[in-house]
mmCIF file of N, CA and C in Angstrom:
data_model
loop_
_atom_site.group_PDB
_atom_site.id
_atom_site.type_symbol
_atom_site.label_atom_id
_atom_site.label_comp_id
_atom_site.label_asym_id
_atom_site.label_seq_id
_atom_site.Cartn_x
_atom_site.Cartn_y
_atom_site.Cartn_z
ATOM 1 N N UNK O 276 12.350 0.071 19.643
ATOM 2 C CA UNK O 276 13.064 -1.149 19.303
ATOM 3 C C UNK O 276 12.426 -1.797 18.082
ATOM 4 N N UNK O 277 13.231 -2.213 17.153
ATOM 5 C CA UNK O 277 12.762 -2.896 15.950
ATOM 6 C C UNK O 277 12.584 -4.370 16.273
ATOM 7 N N UNK O 278 11.469 -4.942 15.846
ATOM 8 C CA UNK O 278 11.238 -6.364 16.054
ATOM 9 C C UNK O 278 10.415 -6.910 14.889
ATOM 10 N N UNK O 279 10.452 -8.224 14.686
ATOM 11 C CA UNK O 279 9.640 -8.812 13.617
ATOM 12 C C UNK O 279 8.149 -8.561 13.855
ATOM 13 N N UNK O 280 7.386 -8.571 12.784
ATOM 14 C CA UNK O 280 5.936 -8.391 12.885
ATOM 15 C C UNK O 280 5.340 -9.477 13.772
ATOM 16 N N UNK O 281 4.385 -9.099 14.563
ATOM 17 C CA UNK O 281 3.665 -10.049 15.404
ATOM 18 C C UNK O 281 2.472 -10.565 14.615
ATOM 19 N N UNK O 282 2.520 -11.806 14.223
ATOM 20 C CA UNK O 282 1.474 -12.394 13.390
ATOM 21 C C UNK O 282 0.723 -13.460 14.177
ATOM 22 N N UNK O 283 -0.502 -13.769 13.741
ATOM 23 C CA UNK O 283 -1.281 -14.793 14.443
ATOM 24 C C UNK O 283 -0.774 -16.193 14.109
ATOM 25 N N UNK O 284 -1.370 -17.176 14.720
ATOM 26 C CA UNK O 284 -1.043 -18.554 14.374
ATOM 27 C C UNK O 284 -1.403 -18.805 12.913
ATOM 28 N N UNK O 285 -0.548 -19.513 12.171
ATOM 29 C CA UNK O 285 -0.857 -19.848 10.781
ATOM 30 C C UNK O 285 -2.108 -20.727 10.705
ATOM 31 N N UNK O 286 -2.726 -20.765 9.557
ATOM 32 C CA UNK O 286 -2.270 -20.188 8.299
ATOM 33 C C UNK O 286 -2.667 -18.723 8.145
ATOM 34 N N UNK O 287 -1.838 -18.003 7.429
ATOM 35 C CA UNK O 287 -2.113 -16.652 6.961
ATOM 36 C C UNK O 287 -1.258 -16.470 5.717
ATOM 37 N N UNK O 288 -1.242 -15.291 5.141
ATOM 38 C CA UNK O 288 -0.562 -15.087 3.863
ATOM 39 C C UNK O 288 0.509 -14.018 3.971
ATOM 40 N N UNK O 289 1.535 -14.150 3.136
ATOM 41 C CA UNK O 289 2.614 -13.170 3.062
ATOM 42 C C UNK O 289 2.775 -12.733 1.613
ATOM 43 N N UNK O 290 2.934 -11.429 1.419
ATOM 44 C CA UNK O 290 3.279 -10.884 0.111
ATOM 45 C C UNK O 290 4.722 -10.414 0.222
ATOM 46 N N UNK O 291 5.592 -11.042 -0.564
ATOM 47 C CA UNK O 291 7.023 -10.722 -0.549
ATOM 48 C C UNK O 291 7.315 -9.866 -1.772
ATOM 49 N N UNK O 292 7.781 -8.652 -1.521
ATOM 50 C CA UNK O 292 8.099 -7.704 -2.593
ATOM 51 C C UNK O 292 9.606 -7.493 -2.583
ATOM 52 N N UNK O 293 10.291 -7.968 -3.624
ATOM 53 C CA UNK O 293 11.722 -7.751 -3.744
ATOM 54 C C UNK O 293 11.970 -6.747 -4.867
ATOM 55 N N UNK O 294 12.943 -5.868 -4.664
ATOM 56 C CA UNK O 294 13.133 -4.802 -5.649
ATOM 57 C C UNK O 294 14.565 -4.313 -5.698
ATOM 58 N N UNK O 295 14.893 -3.707 -6.829
ATOM 59 C CA UNK O 295 16.132 -2.966 -7.016
ATOM 60 C C UNK O 295 15.703 -1.553 -7.379
ATOM 61 N N UNK O 296 16.142 -0.582 -6.603
ATOM 62 C CA UNK O 296 15.723 0.807 -6.771
ATOM 63 C C UNK O 296 16.437 1.499 -7.924
ATOM 64 N N UNK O 297 15.792 2.520 -8.472
ATOM 65 C CA UNK O 297 16.428 3.439 -9.396
ATOM 66 C C UNK O 297 17.233 4.445 -8.572
ATOM 67 N N UNK O 298 18.028 5.271 -9.233
ATOM 68 C CA UNK O 298 18.764 6.317 -8.535
ATOM 69 C C UNK O 298 17.806 7.437 -8.136
ATOM 70 N N UNK O 299 18.064 8.058 -7.001
ATOM 71 C CA UNK O 299 17.262 9.188 -6.544
ATOM 72 C C UNK O 299 15.985 8.739 -5.870
ATOM 73 N N UNK O 300 15.420 9.637 -5.084
ATOM 74 C CA UNK O 300 14.208 9.320 -4.328
ATOM 75 C C UNK O 300 12.950 9.401 -5.191
ATOM 76 N N UNK O 301 12.846 10.428 -6.009
ATOM 77 C CA UNK O 301 11.702 10.612 -6.913
ATOM 78 C C UNK O 301 10.352 10.517 -6.214
ATOM 79 N N UNK O 302 10.298 10.941 -4.959
ATOM 80 C CA UNK O 302 9.048 10.902 -4.204
ATOM 81 C C UNK O 302 8.758 9.558 -3.543
ATOM 82 N N UNK O 303 9.708 8.622 -3.653
ATOM 83 C CA UNK O 303 9.490 7.279 -3.126
ATOM 84 C C UNK O 303 9.289 7.264 -1.609
ATOM 85 N N UNK O 304 10.153 7.931 -0.881
ATOM 86 C CA UNK O 304 10.110 7.886 0.585
ATOM 87 C C UNK O 304 8.757 8.268 1.148
ATOM 88 N N UNK O 305 8.227 9.380 0.695
ATOM 89 C CA UNK O 305 6.933 9.845 1.193
ATOM 90 C C UNK O 305 5.809 8.905 0.763
ATOM 91 N N UNK O 306 5.858 8.440 -0.476
ATOM 92 C CA UNK O 306 4.813 7.531 -0.957
ATOM 93 C C UNK O 306 4.851 6.213 -0.192
ATOM 94 N N UNK O 307 6.040 5.668 0.043
ATOM 95 C CA UNK O 307 6.161 4.413 0.795
ATOM 96 C C UNK O 307 5.575 4.556 2.197
ATOM 97 N N UNK O 308 5.856 5.681 2.831
ATOM 98 C CA UNK O 308 5.307 5.952 4.166
ATOM 99 C C UNK O 308 3.774 5.994 4.112
ATOM 100 N N UNK O 309 3.229 6.684 3.120
ATOM 101 C CA UNK O 309 1.770 6.771 2.967
ATOM 102 C C UNK O 309 1.154 5.412 2.682
ATOM 103 N N UNK O 310 1.818 4.586 1.853
ATOM 104 C CA UNK O 310 1.272 3.265 1.515
ATOM 105 C C UNK O 310 1.231 2.357 2.740
ATOM 106 N N UNK O 311 2.271 2.396 3.572
ATOM 107 C CA UNK O 311 2.268 1.581 4.781
ATOM 108 C C UNK O 311 1.162 2.027 5.730
ATOM 109 N N UNK O 312 1.009 3.319 5.866
ATOM 110 C CA UNK O 312 -0.058 3.850 6.725
ATOM 111 C C UNK O 312 -1.429 3.408 6.214
ATOM 112 N N UNK O 313 -1.645 3.499 4.916
ATOM 113 C CA UNK O 313 -2.917 3.100 4.311
ATOM 114 C C UNK O 313 -3.125 1.588 4.417
ATOM 115 N N UNK O 314 -2.088 0.803 4.110
ATOM 116 C CA UNK O 314 -2.203 -0.660 4.182
ATOM 117 C C UNK O 314 -2.560 -1.116 5.588
ATOM 118 N N UNK O 315 -1.959 -0.478 6.577
ATOM 119 C CA UNK O 315 -2.194 -0.892 7.968
ATOM 120 C C UNK O 315 -3.640 -0.678 8.404
ATOM 121 N N UNK O 316 -4.392 0.110 7.660
ATOM 122 C CA UNK O 316 -5.806 0.354 7.964
ATOM 123 C C UNK O 316 -6.740 -0.566 7.182
ATOM 124 N N UNK O 317 -6.177 -1.375 6.284
ATOM 125 C CA UNK O 317 -6.987 -2.254 5.450
ATOM 126 C C UNK O 317 -7.434 -3.477 6.249
ATOM 127 N N UNK O 318 -8.686 -3.913 6.069
ATOM 128 C CA UNK O 318 -9.125 -5.147 6.723
ATOM 129 C C UNK O 318 -8.226 -6.313 6.311
ATOM 130 N N UNK O 319 -7.817 -7.100 7.270
ATOM 131 C CA UNK O 319 -6.993 -8.262 6.996
ATOM 132 C C UNK O 319 -5.496 -8.021 7.054
ATOM 133 N N UNK O 320 -5.062 -6.772 7.228
ATOM 134 C CA UNK O 320 -3.623 -6.477 7.343
ATOM 135 C C UNK O 320 -3.124 -6.981 8.696
ATOM 136 N N UNK O 321 -2.011 -7.716 8.691
ATOM 137 C CA UNK O 321 -1.473 -8.290 9.924
ATOM 138 C C UNK O 321 -0.135 -7.711 10.348
ATOM 139 N N UNK O 322 0.661 -7.194 9.402
ATOM 140 C CA UNK O 322 1.962 -6.667 9.777
ATOM 141 C C UNK O 322 2.843 -6.433 8.566
ATOM 142 N N UNK O 323 4.052 -5.890 8.837
ATOM 143 C CA UNK O 323 4.953 -5.498 7.762
ATOM 144 C C UNK O 323 6.389 -5.541 8.265
ATOM 145 N N UNK O 324 7.298 -5.987 7.389
ATOM 146 C CA UNK O 324 8.741 -5.975 7.670
ATOM 147 C C UNK O 324 9.458 -5.564 6.395
ATOM 148 N N UNK O 325 10.580 -4.860 6.552
ATOM 149 C CA UNK O 325 11.295 -4.399 5.362
ATOM 150 C C UNK O 325 12.776 -4.238 5.668
ATOM 151 N N UNK O 326 13.613 -4.542 4.659
ATOM 152 C CA UNK O 326 15.053 -4.336 4.757
ATOM 153 C C UNK O 326 15.560 -3.988 3.362
ATOM 154 N N UNK O 327 16.614 -3.157 3.308
ATOM 155 C CA UNK O 327 17.153 -2.781 2.004
ATOM 156 C C UNK O 327 18.666 -2.713 2.071
ATOM 157 N N UNK O 328 19.292 -3.375 1.086
ATOM 158 C CA UNK O 328 20.692 -3.168 0.765
ATOM 159 C C UNK O 328 20.707 -3.004 -0.739
ATOM 160 N N UNK O 329 21.423 -3.849 -1.454
ATOM 161 C CA UNK O 329 21.366 -3.764 -2.910
ATOM 162 C C UNK O 329 19.976 -4.155 -3.411
ATOM 163 N N UNK O 330 19.408 -5.170 -2.767
ATOM 164 C CA UNK O 330 18.042 -5.607 -3.065
ATOM 165 C C UNK O 330 17.184 -5.297 -1.851
ATOM 166 N N UNK O 331 16.024 -4.710 -2.078
ATOM 167 C CA UNK O 331 15.089 -4.455 -1.001
ATOM 168 C C UNK O 331 14.120 -5.618 -0.885
ATOM 169 N N UNK O 332 13.785 -5.968 0.339
ATOM 170 C CA UNK O 332 12.801 -7.017 0.589
ATOM 171 C C UNK O 332 11.788 -6.472 1.583
ATOM 172 N N UNK O 333 10.535 -6.441 1.162
ATOM 173 C CA UNK O 333 9.445 -6.027 2.033
ATOM 174 C C UNK O 333 8.434 -7.163 2.072
ATOM 175 N N UNK O 334 7.971 -7.486 3.278
ATOM 176 C CA UNK O 334 6.993 -8.550 3.433
ATOM 177 C C UNK O 334 5.804 -7.979 4.187
ATOM 178 N N UNK O 335 4.632 -8.086 3.573
ATOM 179 C CA UNK O 335 3.413 -7.723 4.283
ATOM 180 C C UNK O 335 2.639 -9.001 4.556
ATOM 181 N N UNK O 336 1.956 -9.027 5.696
ATOM 182 C CA UNK O 336 1.230 -10.211 6.139
ATOM 183 C C UNK O 336 -0.266 -9.910 6.133
ATOM 184 N N UNK O 337 -1.029 -10.891 5.669
ATOM 185 C CA UNK O 337 -2.465 -10.705 5.460
ATOM 186 C C UNK O 337 -3.253 -11.919 5.944
ATOM 187 N N UNK O 338 -4.468 -11.682 6.358
ATOM 188 C CA UNK O 338 -5.329 -12.750 6.869
ATOM 189 C C UNK O 338 -5.848 -13.666 5.766
ATOM 190 N N UNK O 339 -5.972 -13.142 4.547
ATOM 191 C CA UNK O 339 -6.593 -13.936 3.477
ATOM 192 C C UNK O 339 -6.143 -13.449 2.105
ATOM 193 N N UNK O 340 -6.371 -14.289 1.110
ATOM 194 C CA UNK O 340 -6.125 -13.902 -0.286
ATOM 195 C C UNK O 340 -7.026 -12.730 -0.670
ATOM 196 N N UNK O 341 -8.249 -12.732 -0.163
ATOM 197 C CA UNK O 341 -9.192 -11.653 -0.477
ATOM 198 C C UNK O 341 -8.684 -10.309 0.047
ATOM 199 N N UNK O 342 -8.078 -10.313 1.234
ATOM 200 C CA UNK O 342 -7.508 -9.072 1.789
ATOM 201 C C UNK O 342 -6.361 -8.569 0.917
ATOM 202 N N UNK O 343 -5.557 -9.488 0.403
ATOM 203 C CA UNK O 343 -4.453 -9.116 -0.490
ATOM 204 C C UNK O 343 -5.001 -8.505 -1.776
ATOM 205 N N UNK O 344 -6.013 -9.125 -2.341
ATOM 206 C CA UNK O 344 -6.624 -8.612 -3.573
ATOM 207 C C UNK O 344 -7.228 -7.229 -3.345
ATOM 208 N N UNK O 345 -7.899 -7.047 -2.228
ATOM 209 C CA UNK O 345 -8.500 -5.738 -1.921
ATOM 210 C C UNK O 345 -7.417 -4.667 -1.812
ATOM 211 N N UNK O 346 -6.281 -4.990 -1.200
ATOM 212 C CA UNK O 346 -5.185 -4.032 -1.095
ATOM 213 C C UNK O 346 -4.602 -3.729 -2.472
ATOM 214 N N UNK O 347 -4.399 -4.747 -3.293
ATOM 215 C CA UNK O 347 -3.857 -4.543 -4.631
ATOM 216 C C UNK O 347 -4.768 -3.627 -5.445
ATOM 217 N N UNK O 348 -6.076 -3.738 -5.237
ATOM 218 C CA UNK O 348 -7.047 -2.959 -6.003
ATOM 219 C C UNK O 348 -7.414 -1.622 -5.353
ATOM 220 N N UNK O 349 -6.869 -1.320 -4.178
ATOM 221 C CA UNK O 349 -7.126 -0.031 -3.534
ATOM 222 C C UNK O 349 -6.728 1.092 -4.492
ATOM 223 N N UNK O 350 -7.591 2.064 -4.677
ATOM 224 C CA UNK O 350 -7.384 3.113 -5.672
ATOM 225 C C UNK O 350 -6.085 3.889 -5.436
ATOM 226 N N UNK O 351 -5.807 4.269 -4.225
ATOM 227 C CA UNK O 351 -4.600 5.052 -3.934
ATOM 228 C C UNK O 351 -3.356 4.179 -4.137
ATOM 229 N N UNK O 352 -3.417 2.939 -3.697
ATOM 230 C CA UNK O 352 -2.306 2.008 -3.909
ATOM 231 C C UNK O 352 -2.095 1.772 -5.402
ATOM 232 N N UNK O 353 -3.170 1.641 -6.122
ATOM 233 C CA UNK O 353 -3.098 1.427 -7.569
ATOM 234 C C UNK O 353 -2.396 2.611 -8.262
ATOM 235 N N UNK O 354 -2.686 3.828 -7.818
ATOM 236 C CA UNK O 354 -2.022 5.008 -8.381
ATOM 237 C C UNK O 354 -0.518 4.953 -8.119
ATOM 238 N N UNK O 355 -0.138 4.536 -6.929
ATOM 239 C CA UNK O 355 1.291 4.425 -6.600
ATOM 240 C C UNK O 355 1.956 3.344 -7.457
ATOM 241 N N UNK O 356 1.254 2.254 -7.713
ATOM 242 C CA UNK O 356 1.814 1.177 -8.531
ATOM 243 C C UNK O 356 2.178 1.679 -9.931
ATOM 244 N N UNK O 357 1.427 2.647 -10.435
ATOM 245 C CA UNK O 357 1.701 3.189 -11.768
ATOM 246 C C UNK O 357 3.007 3.984 -11.820
ATOM 247 N N UNK O 358 3.585 4.293 -10.668
ATOM 248 C CA UNK O 358 4.870 5.004 -10.627
ATOM 249 C C UNK O 358 6.047 4.054 -10.458
ATOM 250 N N UNK O 359 5.827 2.768 -10.573
ATOM 251 C CA UNK O 359 6.870 1.765 -10.322
ATOM 252 C C UNK O 359 8.157 2.054 -11.092
ATOM 253 N N UNK O 360 8.063 2.445 -12.342
ATOM 254 C CA UNK O 360 9.266 2.681 -13.146
ATOM 255 C C UNK O 360 10.042 3.915 -12.686
ATOM 256 N N UNK O 361 9.403 4.806 -11.912
ATOM 257 C CA UNK O 361 10.110 5.942 -11.320
ATOM 258 C C UNK O 361 11.026 5.480 -10.187
ATOM 259 N N UNK O 362 10.691 4.348 -9.545
ATOM 260 C CA UNK O 362 11.351 3.927 -8.316
ATOM 261 C C UNK O 362 12.158 2.646 -8.423
ATOM 262 N N UNK O 363 11.807 1.779 -9.365
ATOM 263 C CA UNK O 363 12.426 0.452 -9.418
ATOM 264 C C UNK O 363 13.030 0.152 -10.785
ATOM 265 N N UNK O 364 14.222 -0.430 -10.770
ATOM 266 C CA UNK O 364 14.799 -0.970 -12.010
ATOM 267 C C UNK O 364 14.223 -2.356 -12.266
ATOM 268 N N UNK O 365 13.892 -3.054 -11.197
ATOM 269 C CA UNK O 365 13.294 -4.388 -11.302
ATOM 270 C C UNK O 365 12.554 -4.691 -10.000
ATOM 271 N N UNK O 366 11.505 -5.503 -10.088
ATOM 272 C CA UNK O 366 10.829 -5.964 -8.878
ATOM 273 C C UNK O 366 10.100 -7.272 -9.150
ATOM 274 N N UNK O 367 9.802 -7.971 -8.072
ATOM 275 C CA UNK O 367 9.011 -9.199 -8.110
ATOM 276 C C UNK O 367 8.071 -9.181 -6.919
ATOM 277 N N UNK O 368 6.867 -9.706 -7.139
ATOM 278 C CA UNK O 368 5.890 -9.883 -6.069
ATOM 279 C C UNK O 368 5.592 -11.376 -5.981
ATOM 280 N N UNK O 369 5.676 -11.888 -4.772
ATOM 281 C CA UNK O 369 5.377 -13.302 -4.536
ATOM 282 C C UNK O 369 4.353 -13.398 -3.410
ATOM 283 N N UNK O 370 3.306 -14.165 -3.631
ATOM 284 C CA UNK O 370 2.256 -14.351 -2.636
ATOM 285 C C UNK O 370 2.357 -15.779 -2.115
ATOM 286 N N UNK O 371 2.449 -15.913 -0.798
ATOM 287 C CA UNK O 371 2.677 -17.219 -0.175
ATOM 288 C C UNK O 371 1.685 -17.462 0.960
ATOM 289 N N UNK O 372 1.367 -18.705 1.165
ATOM 290 C CA UNK O 372 0.575 -19.110 2.329
ATOM 291 C C UNK O 372 1.557 -19.563 3.407
ATOM 292 N N UNK O 373 1.488 -18.951 4.572
ATOM 293 C CA UNK O 373 2.354 -19.328 5.682
ATOM 294 C C UNK O 373 1.688 -20.494 6.408
ATOM 295 N N UNK O 374 2.379 -21.600 6.457
ATOM 296 C CA UNK O 374 1.855 -22.819 7.069
ATOM 297 C C UNK O 374 2.395 -23.042 8.477
ATOM 298 N N UNK O 375 3.617 -22.554 8.718
ATOM 299 C CA UNK O 375 4.244 -22.787 10.008
ATOM 300 C C UNK O 375 5.087 -21.567 10.357
ATOM 301 N N UNK O 376 5.175 -21.286 11.647
ATOM 302 C CA UNK O 376 5.974 -20.153 12.140
ATOM 303 C C UNK O 376 6.543 -20.522 13.499
ATOM 304 N N UNK O 377 7.774 -20.098 13.750
ATOM 305 C CA UNK O 377 8.354 -20.282 15.077
ATOM 306 C C UNK O 377 9.435 -19.249 15.290
ATOM 307 N N UNK O 378 9.838 -19.042 16.512
ATOM 308 C CA UNK O 378 10.879 -18.076 16.839
ATOM 309 C C UNK O 378 10.689 -17.551 18.245
ATOM 310 N N UNK O 379 11.452 -16.528 18.580
ATOM 311 C CA UNK O 379 11.305 -15.883 19.889
ATOM 312 C C UNK O 379 11.541 -14.407 19.759
#
């Protein structure tokens, strides 16, 4: 069953990645799977959610700004970032502090 990421009580951080894909897979599927697996092992990783239609939205949750920076600078992740133009026509990264959360 698919469900939203289970995150701790705020505050924590969210990295929102919005994108428009290029045509074709170009190795994206396998790399995305590897990046999620690697990210989930990083200290401070809290969870991940993703949806795609015309625009893809992926949100990763982190315990701290330092954890986000460490993930951005991870060597394998950094190599994947260099392939961005193979996979995306456009993208944006937004880093946010989550102050409040509610739901069921």
